[in-house]
């Protein structure tokens, strides 16, 4: 019965038959064939994680889908155009369409994992943003949103240049990425010596960063949002924020507790999803690394936390598109 229900759940996504060529399988998980640099799975467990991330970030933004001057920017004029880069299952894009019936949202991803039935004014397209060939004219979009995509971007400065090209003067970009370094009891990994702290947790994250580096992903990007946006020379009014994301059930404050629970659940799904990547790179003792990290996650011996980096900026009016 359960199996049948799960089958049906899967059917609502586009990937089943028609788009099977966009995927490859590795160690029992599905991956994007179009962007082989992105080595996190794109399958049912991972969709659940996207759902948790969507709730988590909204919680951090006090229930909103965005922050900064986005609402004001999208308010005037009908048919404002929004681009959601690395849209995943399209949750954010569809919610924005529901929230603002006057905007048109295009979600792009390298995999067709979005639902078949989508709200009017919402569309999904296949595009690997590492490849700059994109058919939209300069200045086409009013707002560009990119959330939790860093692991699939081989040249983030180039992507920001592309975003600058696609935004109209006065348009807004919003970037949201988690830091890939972790904290325990409020202290960063770097402040713990070899045999102290949650070793299992830290070892897993170090291994993850090493694998991403081998994939030519720059793991320092979220911390450098301001500098990277400034370097493009086409953005102004750059705002960057860093928020603490508790992981687990320890926060006393109700809304922090809710974020902590969501992040804990998201990580529970995330850890086994790293196994194929680690095996691919020949990391020894992969099962033990994941198990030790799970032990630290479940034990509550340390108050684990991460950091979320949020940046928004306005496309300058005085720089030609
Ligand atoms: C962790 S999910 C996040 C989904 C969504 N942005 C969210 O916040 O819920 C990352 C998504 O980015 C997509 N992605 C990664 N690299 C990409 C690239 N180069 N071009 C387009 N999409 C990419 C992945 O396929 C995946 O669906």
mmCIF file of C-alpha atoms and ligand atoms in Angstrom:
data_model
loop_
_atom_site.group_PDB
_atom_site.id
_atom_site.type_symbol
_atom_site.label_atom_id
_atom_site.label_comp_id
_atom_site.label_asym_id
_atom_site.label_seq_id
_atom_site.Cartn_x
_atom_site.Cartn_y
_atom_site.Cartn_z
ATOM 1 C CA UNK A 1 0.000 0.000 0.000
ATOM 2 C CA UNK A 2 2.735 2.354 1.048
ATOM 3 C CA UNK A 3 4.756 1.448 -2.013
ATOM 4 C CA UNK A 4 1.836 2.189 -4.302
ATOM 5 C CA UNK A 5 1.338 5.573 -2.654
ATOM 6 C CA UNK A 6 5.016 6.371 -3.113
ATOM 7 C CA UNK A 7 4.869 5.395 -6.785
ATOM 8 C CA UNK A 8 1.997 7.780 -7.296
ATOM 9 C CA UNK A 9 3.843 10.556 -5.497
ATOM 10 C CA UNK A 10 6.686 10.144 -7.940
ATOM 11 C CA UNK A 11 4.380 10.351 -10.920
ATOM 12 C CA UNK A 12 3.579 13.979 -10.292
ATOM 13 C CA UNK A 13 7.131 14.908 -11.304
ATOM 14 C CA UNK A 14 8.198 15.214 -14.908
ATOM 15 C CA UNK A 15 11.283 13.066 -14.717
ATOM 16 C CA UNK A 16 9.765 9.610 -14.855
ATOM 17 C CA UNK A 17 9.987 8.563 -18.504
ATOM 18 C CA UNK A 18 10.251 11.418 -20.931
ATOM 19 C CA UNK A 19 13.228 13.038 -19.281
ATOM 20 C CA UNK A 20 15.095 9.914 -18.152
ATOM 21 C CA UNK A 21 18.040 10.862 -20.342
ATOM 22 C CA UNK A 22 18.658 13.857 -18.070
ATOM 23 C CA UNK A 23 19.640 11.575 -15.189
ATOM 24 C CA UNK A 24 22.292 8.998 -14.414
ATOM 25 C CA UNK A 25 22.407 6.587 -11.490
ATOM 26 C CA UNK A 26 25.289 6.111 -9.097
ATOM 27 C CA UNK A 27 25.343 3.898 -5.991
ATOM 28 C CA UNK A 28 21.563 3.700 -5.929
ATOM 29 C CA UNK A 29 20.856 7.452 -6.208
ATOM 30 C CA UNK A 30 19.869 9.650 -9.193
ATOM 31 C CA UNK A 31 21.976 12.550 -10.440
ATOM 32 C CA UNK A 32 21.795 15.277 -13.059
ATOM 33 C CA UNK A 33 23.437 14.210 -16.307
ATOM 34 C CA UNK A 34 23.542 17.742 -17.699
ATOM 35 C CA UNK A 35 25.604 19.163 -14.857
ATOM 36 C CA UNK A 36 28.016 16.490 -13.667
ATOM 37 C CA UNK A 37 29.649 19.023 -11.326
ATOM 38 C CA UNK A 38 26.510 18.902 -9.180
ATOM 39 C CA UNK A 39 26.990 15.691 -7.224
ATOM 40 C CA UNK A 40 24.079 15.901 -4.802
ATOM 41 C CA UNK A 41 21.250 13.545 -5.734
ATOM 42 C CA UNK A 42 18.074 14.661 -7.466
ATOM 43 C CA UNK A 43 15.582 12.045 -6.323
ATOM 44 C CA UNK A 44 12.724 11.529 -3.926
ATOM 45 C CA UNK A 45 14.694 11.773 -0.661
ATOM 46 C CA UNK A 46 16.340 14.886 -1.929
ATOM 47 C CA UNK A 47 12.969 16.416 -2.899
ATOM 48 C CA UNK A 48 11.937 16.028 0.736
ATOM 49 C CA UNK A 49 15.063 17.883 1.739
ATOM 50 C CA UNK A 50 14.210 20.723 -0.709
ATOM 51 C CA UNK A 51 10.803 20.945 0.946
ATOM 52 C CA UNK A 52 12.426 21.252 4.380
ATOM 53 C CA UNK A 53 14.886 23.854 3.077
ATOM 54 C CA UNK A 54 11.990 25.839 1.631
ATOM 55 C CA UNK A 55 10.240 25.873 5.016
ATOM 56 C CA UNK A 56 13.466 26.559 6.863
ATOM 57 C CA UNK A 57 14.435 29.613 4.818
ATOM 58 C CA UNK A 58 10.903 31.000 4.958
ATOM 59 C CA UNK A 59 11.005 30.621 8.740
ATOM 60 C CA UNK A 60 14.279 32.540 8.854
ATOM 61 C CA UNK A 61 12.721 35.254 6.636
ATOM 62 C CA UNK A 62 9.750 35.512 9.028
ATOM 63 C CA UNK A 63 7.420 33.634 6.729
ATOM 64 C CA UNK A 64 8.393 35.570 3.591
ATOM 65 C CA UNK A 65 9.679 34.219 0.273
ATOM 66 C CA UNK A 66 12.214 37.027 -0.028
ATOM 67 C CA UNK A 67 13.771 39.986 1.741
ATOM 68 C CA UNK A 68 15.064 43.410 0.747
ATOM 69 C CA UNK A 69 13.290 45.722 -1.724
ATOM 70 C CA UNK A 70 11.801 42.865 -3.767
ATOM 71 C CA UNK A 71 8.154 43.597 -3.056
ATOM 72 C CA UNK A 72 8.515 47.278 -3.957
ATOM 73 C CA UNK A 73 10.444 46.339 -7.075
ATOM 74 C CA UNK A 74 7.807 43.919 -8.300
ATOM 75 C CA UNK A 75 4.863 46.103 -7.339
ATOM 76 C CA UNK A 76 4.583 48.446 -10.267
ATOM 77 C CA UNK A 77 3.522 47.431 -13.710
ATOM 78 C CA UNK A 78 1.874 44.196 -14.804
ATOM 79 C CA UNK A 79 3.805 41.103 -15.830
ATOM 80 C CA UNK A 80 6.903 41.578 -13.794
ATOM 81 C CA UNK A 81 9.368 38.837 -14.729
ATOM 82 C CA UNK A 82 11.156 36.693 -12.189
ATOM 83 C CA UNK A 83 13.879 34.080 -12.719
ATOM 84 C CA UNK A 84 14.510 31.336 -10.150
ATOM 85 C CA UNK A 85 17.926 29.781 -10.777
ATOM 86 C CA UNK A 86 18.333 26.134 -9.680
ATOM 87 C CA UNK A 87 14.619 25.944 -8.969
ATOM 88 C CA UNK A 88 14.684 22.253 -7.900
ATOM 89 C CA UNK A 89 11.107 21.034 -7.512
ATOM 90 C CA UNK A 90 9.929 24.591 -8.131
ATOM 91 C CA UNK A 91 8.365 25.171 -4.712
ATOM 92 C CA UNK A 92 9.584 28.737 -4.330
ATOM 93 C CA UNK A 93 8.649 29.668 -7.920
ATOM 94 C CA UNK A 94 5.118 28.318 -7.576
ATOM 95 C CA UNK A 95 4.570 29.947 -4.198
ATOM 96 C CA UNK A 96 5.666 33.300 -5.620
ATOM 97 C CA UNK A 97 3.159 32.938 -8.472
ATOM 98 C CA UNK A 98 0.408 32.284 -5.948
ATOM 99 C CA UNK A 99 1.479 35.195 -3.795
ATOM 100 C CA UNK A 100 1.816 37.736 -6.614
ATOM 101 C CA UNK A 101 -0.721 37.059 -9.339
ATOM 102 C CA UNK A 102 0.813 39.748 -11.523
ATOM 103 C CA UNK A 103 4.285 38.203 -11.878
ATOM 104 C CA UNK A 104 5.566 35.605 -14.328
ATOM 105 C CA UNK A 105 8.108 33.242 -12.875
ATOM 106 C CA UNK A 106 10.555 31.156 -14.876
ATOM 107 C CA UNK A 107 12.323 28.423 -12.908
ATOM 108 C CA UNK A 108 15.447 26.902 -14.474
ATOM 109 C CA UNK A 109 17.299 23.749 -13.522
ATOM 110 C CA UNK A 110 19.365 21.046 -15.181
ATOM 111 C CA UNK A 111 16.739 18.458 -14.281
ATOM 112 C CA UNK A 112 13.012 18.306 -14.950
ATOM 113 C CA UNK A 113 11.844 17.502 -11.445
ATOM 114 C CA UNK A 114 9.072 20.082 -11.281
ATOM 115 C CA UNK A 115 5.415 19.078 -11.032
ATOM 116 C CA UNK A 116 3.442 18.611 -14.239
ATOM 117 C CA UNK A 117 0.628 20.840 -13.011
ATOM 118 C CA UNK A 118 1.893 24.324 -12.290
ATOM 119 C CA UNK A 119 0.134 27.627 -11.595
ATOM 120 C CA UNK A 120 -0.548 29.893 -14.562
ATOM 121 C CA UNK A 121 2.303 32.340 -15.200
ATOM 122 C CA UNK A 122 4.811 29.809 -13.915
ATOM 123 C CA UNK A 123 7.067 27.921 -16.301
ATOM 124 C CA UNK A 124 10.066 25.668 -15.982
ATOM 125 C CA UNK A 125 12.973 25.268 -18.347
ATOM 126 C CA UNK A 126 16.091 23.168 -18.551
ATOM 127 C CA UNK A 127 19.254 25.270 -18.334
ATOM 128 C CA UNK A 128 22.668 24.582 -16.901
ATOM 129 C CA UNK A 129 23.626 28.047 -15.713
ATOM 130 C CA UNK A 130 27.309 27.101 -15.927
ATOM 131 C CA UNK A 131 26.701 27.359 -19.640
ATOM 132 C CA UNK A 132 26.138 31.035 -20.503
ATOM 133 C CA UNK A 133 24.071 30.365 -23.642
ATOM 134 C CA UNK A 134 20.652 31.465 -22.578
ATOM 135 C CA UNK A 135 18.084 32.758 -24.967
ATOM 136 C CA UNK A 136 16.663 35.642 -22.911
ATOM 137 C CA UNK A 137 17.520 39.189 -23.930
ATOM 138 C CA UNK A 138 19.627 41.484 -21.808
ATOM 139 C CA UNK A 139 17.602 43.128 -19.031
ATOM 140 C CA UNK A 140 14.702 40.678 -19.411
ATOM 141 C CA UNK A 141 14.070 40.030 -15.705
ATOM 142 C CA UNK A 142 12.992 42.292 -12.839
ATOM 143 C CA UNK A 143 14.093 39.953 -10.064
ATOM 144 C CA UNK A 144 16.475 36.975 -9.991
ATOM 145 C CA UNK A 145 16.468 34.545 -7.089
ATOM 146 C CA UNK A 146 19.126 31.868 -6.485
ATOM 147 C CA UNK A 147 18.928 29.726 -3.361
ATOM 148 C CA UNK A 148 21.022 26.731 -2.251
ATOM 149 C CA UNK A 149 22.672 26.249 -5.629
ATOM 150 C CA UNK A 150 26.374 26.836 -4.810
ATOM 151 C CA UNK A 151 27.285 23.133 -5.079
ATOM 152 C CA UNK A 152 26.410 23.177 -8.791
ATOM 153 C CA UNK A 153 28.149 26.412 -9.796
ATOM 154 C CA UNK A 154 31.671 26.069 -11.157
ATOM 155 C CA UNK A 155 32.255 29.807 -11.654
ATOM 156 C CA UNK A 156 30.147 31.941 -9.339
ATOM 157 C CA UNK A 157 31.612 35.299 -10.507
ATOM 158 C CA UNK A 158 30.670 34.358 -14.084
ATOM 159 C CA UNK A 159 27.140 33.514 -12.941
ATOM 160 C CA UNK A 160 26.860 36.905 -11.228
ATOM 161 C CA UNK A 161 27.954 38.547 -14.482
ATOM 162 C CA UNK A 162 25.217 36.636 -16.278
ATOM 163 C CA UNK A 163 22.664 37.704 -13.666
ATOM 164 C CA UNK A 164 23.773 41.315 -14.164
ATOM 165 C CA UNK A 165 23.155 40.915 -17.885
ATOM 166 C CA UNK A 166 19.712 39.350 -17.481
ATOM 167 C CA UNK A 167 18.454 41.912 -14.935
ATOM 168 C CA UNK A 168 16.943 45.178 -16.090
ATOM 169 C CA UNK A 169 18.537 48.327 -14.632
ATOM 170 C CA UNK A 170 16.986 48.725 -11.164
ATOM 171 C CA UNK A 171 16.231 44.986 -10.974
ATOM 172 C CA UNK A 172 17.070 42.957 -7.865
ATOM 173 C CA UNK A 173 19.155 39.841 -7.237
ATOM 174 C CA UNK A 174 18.683 37.774 -4.073
ATOM 175 C CA UNK A 175 21.244 35.083 -3.158
ATOM 176 C CA UNK A 176 20.768 32.670 -0.257
ATOM 177 C CA UNK A 177 23.387 30.039 0.582
ATOM 178 C CA UNK A 178 24.424 28.131 3.697
ATOM 179 C CA UNK A 179 28.011 28.288 4.890
ATOM 180 C CA UNK A 180 29.806 24.996 4.354
ATOM 181 C CA UNK A 181 31.738 25.356 7.634
ATOM 182 C CA UNK A 182 30.019 24.242 10.811
ATOM 183 C CA UNK A 183 29.800 25.381 14.421
ATOM 184 C CA UNK A 184 29.486 23.524 17.718
ATOM 185 C CA UNK A 185 28.498 25.236 20.975
ATOM 186 C CA UNK A 186 28.755 28.533 19.079
ATOM 187 C CA UNK A 187 32.418 28.011 18.076
ATOM 188 C CA UNK A 188 33.580 27.383 14.476
ATOM 189 C CA UNK A 189 35.236 24.139 13.433
ATOM 190 C CA UNK A 190 38.567 25.962 13.162
ATOM 191 C CA UNK A 191 38.633 26.664 16.928
ATOM 192 C CA UNK A 192 38.526 22.980 17.842
ATOM 193 C CA UNK A 193 41.767 21.007 18.009
ATOM 194 C CA UNK A 194 42.152 17.526 16.536
ATOM 195 C CA UNK A 195 40.591 15.461 19.280
ATOM 196 C CA UNK A 196 37.973 17.876 20.606
ATOM 197 C CA UNK A 197 34.454 18.836 19.521
ATOM 198 C CA UNK A 198 32.068 16.712 17.480
ATOM 199 C CA UNK A 199 34.795 15.044 15.412
ATOM 200 C CA UNK A 200 32.407 12.932 13.349
ATOM 201 C CA UNK A 201 30.387 15.980 12.315
ATOM 202 C CA UNK A 202 33.420 18.077 11.466
ATOM 203 C CA UNK A 203 35.154 15.245 9.573
ATOM 204 C CA UNK A 204 32.116 14.768 7.354
ATOM 205 C CA UNK A 205 31.936 18.465 6.512
ATOM 206 C CA UNK A 206 35.657 18.629 5.824
ATOM 207 C CA UNK A 207 35.372 15.618 3.514
ATOM 208 C CA UNK A 208 32.422 17.253 1.766
ATOM 209 C CA UNK A 209 34.324 20.505 1.202
ATOM 210 C CA UNK A 210 37.324 18.563 -0.139
ATOM 211 C CA UNK A 211 35.114 16.728 -2.645
ATOM 212 C CA UNK A 212 33.484 19.987 -3.760
ATOM 213 C CA UNK A 213 36.924 21.517 -4.242
ATOM 214 C CA UNK A 214 37.849 18.553 -6.470
ATOM 215 C CA UNK A 215 34.692 19.371 -8.457
ATOM 216 C CA UNK A 216 36.020 22.958 -8.806
ATOM 217 C CA UNK A 217 33.284 24.386 -6.600
ATOM 218 C CA UNK A 218 34.492 27.343 -4.535
ATOM 219 C CA UNK A 219 33.319 26.575 -0.994
ATOM 220 C CA UNK A 220 34.020 30.127 0.207
ATOM 221 C CA UNK A 221 31.426 31.777 -2.055
ATOM 222 C CA UNK A 222 28.647 32.502 0.500
ATOM 223 C CA UNK A 223 31.076 34.277 2.841
ATOM 224 C CA UNK A 224 32.281 36.445 -0.045
ATOM 225 C CA UNK A 225 28.922 37.565 -1.435
ATOM 226 C CA UNK A 226 29.635 41.276 -0.923
ATOM 227 C CA UNK A 227 33.048 41.178 -2.594
ATOM 228 C CA UNK A 228 31.771 39.038 -5.478
ATOM 229 C CA UNK A 229 28.800 41.332 -6.120
ATOM 230 C CA UNK A 230 31.019 44.424 -5.917
ATOM 231 C CA UNK A 231 33.509 42.899 -8.355
ATOM 232 C CA UNK A 232 30.882 42.714 -11.091
ATOM 233 C CA UNK A 233 30.680 46.555 -11.068
ATOM 234 C CA UNK A 234 27.018 46.348 -12.092
ATOM 235 C CA UNK A 235 25.374 46.125 -8.642
ATOM 236 C CA UNK A 236 24.734 48.792 -6.027
ATOM 237 C CA UNK A 237 22.915 48.930 -2.671
ATOM 238 C CA UNK A 238 24.536 45.640 -1.740
ATOM 239 C CA UNK A 239 23.265 44.190 1.550
ATOM 240 C CA UNK A 240 24.658 41.050 3.146
ATOM 241 C CA UNK A 241 23.335 39.283 6.224
ATOM 242 C CA UNK A 242 24.487 36.258 8.145
ATOM 243 C CA UNK A 243 22.025 34.245 10.197
ATOM 244 C CA UNK A 244 22.615 31.415 12.660
ATOM 245 C CA UNK A 245 20.808 28.159 11.870
ATOM 246 C CA UNK A 246 20.551 25.933 14.916
ATOM 247 C CA UNK A 247 20.612 22.207 14.173
ATOM 248 C CA UNK A 248 18.562 20.179 16.612
ATOM 249 C CA UNK A 249 16.096 20.483 19.398
ATOM 250 C CA UNK A 250 18.003 22.610 21.902
ATOM 251 C CA UNK A 251 16.821 26.224 21.241
ATOM 252 C CA UNK A 252 14.536 27.576 23.959
ATOM 253 C CA UNK A 253 12.967 30.171 21.679
ATOM 254 C CA UNK A 254 9.985 28.732 19.798
ATOM 255 C CA UNK A 255 10.817 29.990 16.318
ATOM 256 C CA UNK A 256 14.487 29.030 16.688
ATOM 257 C CA UNK A 257 13.390 25.593 17.836
ATOM 258 C CA UNK A 258 11.272 25.219 14.722
ATOM 259 C CA UNK A 259 14.257 26.196 12.524
ATOM 260 C CA UNK A 260 16.476 23.790 14.489
ATOM 261 C CA UNK A 261 14.065 20.915 13.955
ATOM 262 C CA UNK A 262 13.753 21.595 10.237
ATOM 263 C CA UNK A 263 17.506 21.817 9.842
ATOM 264 C CA UNK A 264 17.988 18.607 11.824
ATOM 265 C CA UNK A 265 15.522 16.779 9.551
ATOM 266 C CA UNK A 266 17.118 18.260 6.429
ATOM 267 C CA UNK A 267 20.558 17.074 7.569
ATOM 268 C CA UNK A 268 19.223 13.630 8.360
ATOM 269 C CA UNK A 269 18.327 13.332 4.667
ATOM 270 C CA UNK A 270 21.462 15.113 3.501
ATOM 271 C CA UNK A 271 24.073 12.830 5.146
ATOM 272 C CA UNK A 272 23.297 9.576 3.261
ATOM 273 C CA UNK A 273 23.015 11.620 0.045
ATOM 274 C CA UNK A 274 26.751 12.350 0.284
ATOM 275 C CA UNK A 275 27.740 8.692 0.073
ATOM 276 C CA UNK A 276 27.858 8.432 -3.754
ATOM 277 C CA UNK A 277 30.002 11.566 -4.016
ATOM 278 C CA UNK A 278 32.427 10.323 -1.375
ATOM 279 C CA UNK A 279 32.651 6.893 -3.040
ATOM 280 C CA UNK A 280 33.166 8.536 -6.418
ATOM 281 C CA UNK A 281 36.232 10.319 -5.053
ATOM 282 C CA UNK A 282 37.585 7.177 -3.392
ATOM 283 C CA UNK A 283 37.175 8.508 0.162
ATOM 284 C CA UNK A 284 38.061 5.626 2.515
ATOM 285 C CA UNK A 285 35.640 4.456 5.252
ATOM 286 C CA UNK A 286 32.661 6.335 3.824
ATOM 287 C CA UNK A 287 30.108 4.421 5.901
ATOM 288 C CA UNK A 288 32.013 5.155 9.080
ATOM 289 C CA UNK A 289 32.328 8.884 8.246
ATOM 290 C CA UNK A 290 28.585 9.134 7.720
ATOM 291 C CA UNK A 291 27.783 7.045 10.787
ATOM 292 C CA UNK A 292 30.044 9.146 13.028
ATOM 293 C CA UNK A 293 28.417 12.339 11.743
ATOM 294 C CA UNK A 294 24.975 10.832 12.366
ATOM 295 C CA UNK A 295 26.035 9.957 15.905
ATOM 296 C CA UNK A 296 26.967 13.600 16.580
ATOM 297 C CA UNK A 297 23.728 14.787 14.974
ATOM 298 C CA UNK A 298 21.559 12.423 17.027
ATOM 299 C CA UNK A 299 23.411 12.550 20.365
ATOM 300 C CA UNK A 300 22.877 16.212 21.171
ATOM 301 C CA UNK A 301 26.242 16.206 23.015
ATOM 302 C CA UNK A 302 27.087 19.459 21.237
ATOM 303 C CA UNK A 303 24.807 22.276 20.155
ATOM 304 C CA UNK A 304 25.456 22.143 16.410
ATOM 305 C CA UNK A 305 24.711 25.091 14.156
ATOM 306 C CA UNK A 306 25.378 26.464 10.698
ATOM 307 C CA UNK A 307 25.317 29.920 9.129
ATOM 308 C CA UNK A 308 23.090 31.195 6.363
ATOM 309 C CA UNK A 309 24.346 33.953 4.063
ATOM 310 C CA UNK A 310 21.822 36.231 2.415
ATOM 311 C CA UNK A 311 22.689 38.969 -0.059
ATOM 312 C CA UNK A 312 20.588 41.276 -2.167
ATOM 313 C CA UNK A 313 21.599 44.046 -4.521
ATOM 314 C CA UNK A 314 20.196 46.335 -7.200
ATOM 315 C CA UNK A 315 21.287 46.300 -10.846
ATOM 316 C CA UNK A 316 22.826 49.716 -11.473
ATOM 317 C CA UNK A 317 20.931 52.041 -13.797
ATOM 318 C CA UNK A 318 24.042 53.851 -15.007
ATOM 319 C CA UNK A 319 25.896 50.768 -16.289
ATOM 320 C CA UNK A 320 24.867 49.609 -19.748
ATOM 321 C CA UNK A 321 23.307 46.130 -19.843
HETATM 322 C C1 LIG B 1 19.576 22.095 -3.176
HETATM 323 S S1 LIG B 1 18.589 22.294 -4.577
HETATM 324 C C2 LIG B 1 17.771 23.820 -4.206
HETATM 325 C C3 LIG B 1 16.456 23.988 -4.918
HETATM 326 C C4 LIG B 1 15.775 25.325 -4.711
HETATM 327 N N1 LIG B 1 16.588 26.432 -5.179
HETATM 328 C C5 LIG B 1 15.434 25.519 -3.265
HETATM 329 O O1 LIG B 1 16.000 26.414 -2.623
HETATM 330 O O2 LIG B 1 14.580 24.775 -2.764
HETATM 331 C C6 LIG B 1 19.760 22.786 -5.810
HETATM 332 C C7 LIG B 1 19.174 22.759 -7.191
HETATM 333 O O3 LIG B 1 20.053 23.500 -8.036
HETATM 334 C C8 LIG B 1 20.143 22.820 -9.270
HETATM 335 N N2 LIG B 1 21.403 23.209 -9.919
HETATM 336 C C9 LIG B 1 22.650 22.953 -9.478
HETATM 337 N N3 LIG B 1 23.552 23.412 -10.359
HETATM 338 C C10 LIG B 1 22.853 23.982 -11.376
HETATM 339 C C11 LIG B 1 23.247 24.603 -12.588
HETATM 340 N N4 LIG B 1 24.527 24.726 -12.932
HETATM 341 N N5 LIG B 1 22.269 25.074 -13.413
HETATM 342 C C12 LIG B 1 20.965 24.937 -13.077
HETATM 343 N N6 LIG B 1 20.544 24.337 -11.939
HETATM 344 C C13 LIG B 1 21.479 23.860 -11.088
HETATM 345 C C14 LIG B 1 20.108 21.354 -8.875
HETATM 346 O O4 LIG B 1 19.765 20.514 -9.975
HETATM 347 C C15 LIG B 1 19.065 21.354 -7.768
HETATM 348 O O5 LIG B 1 17.774 21.109 -8.253
#
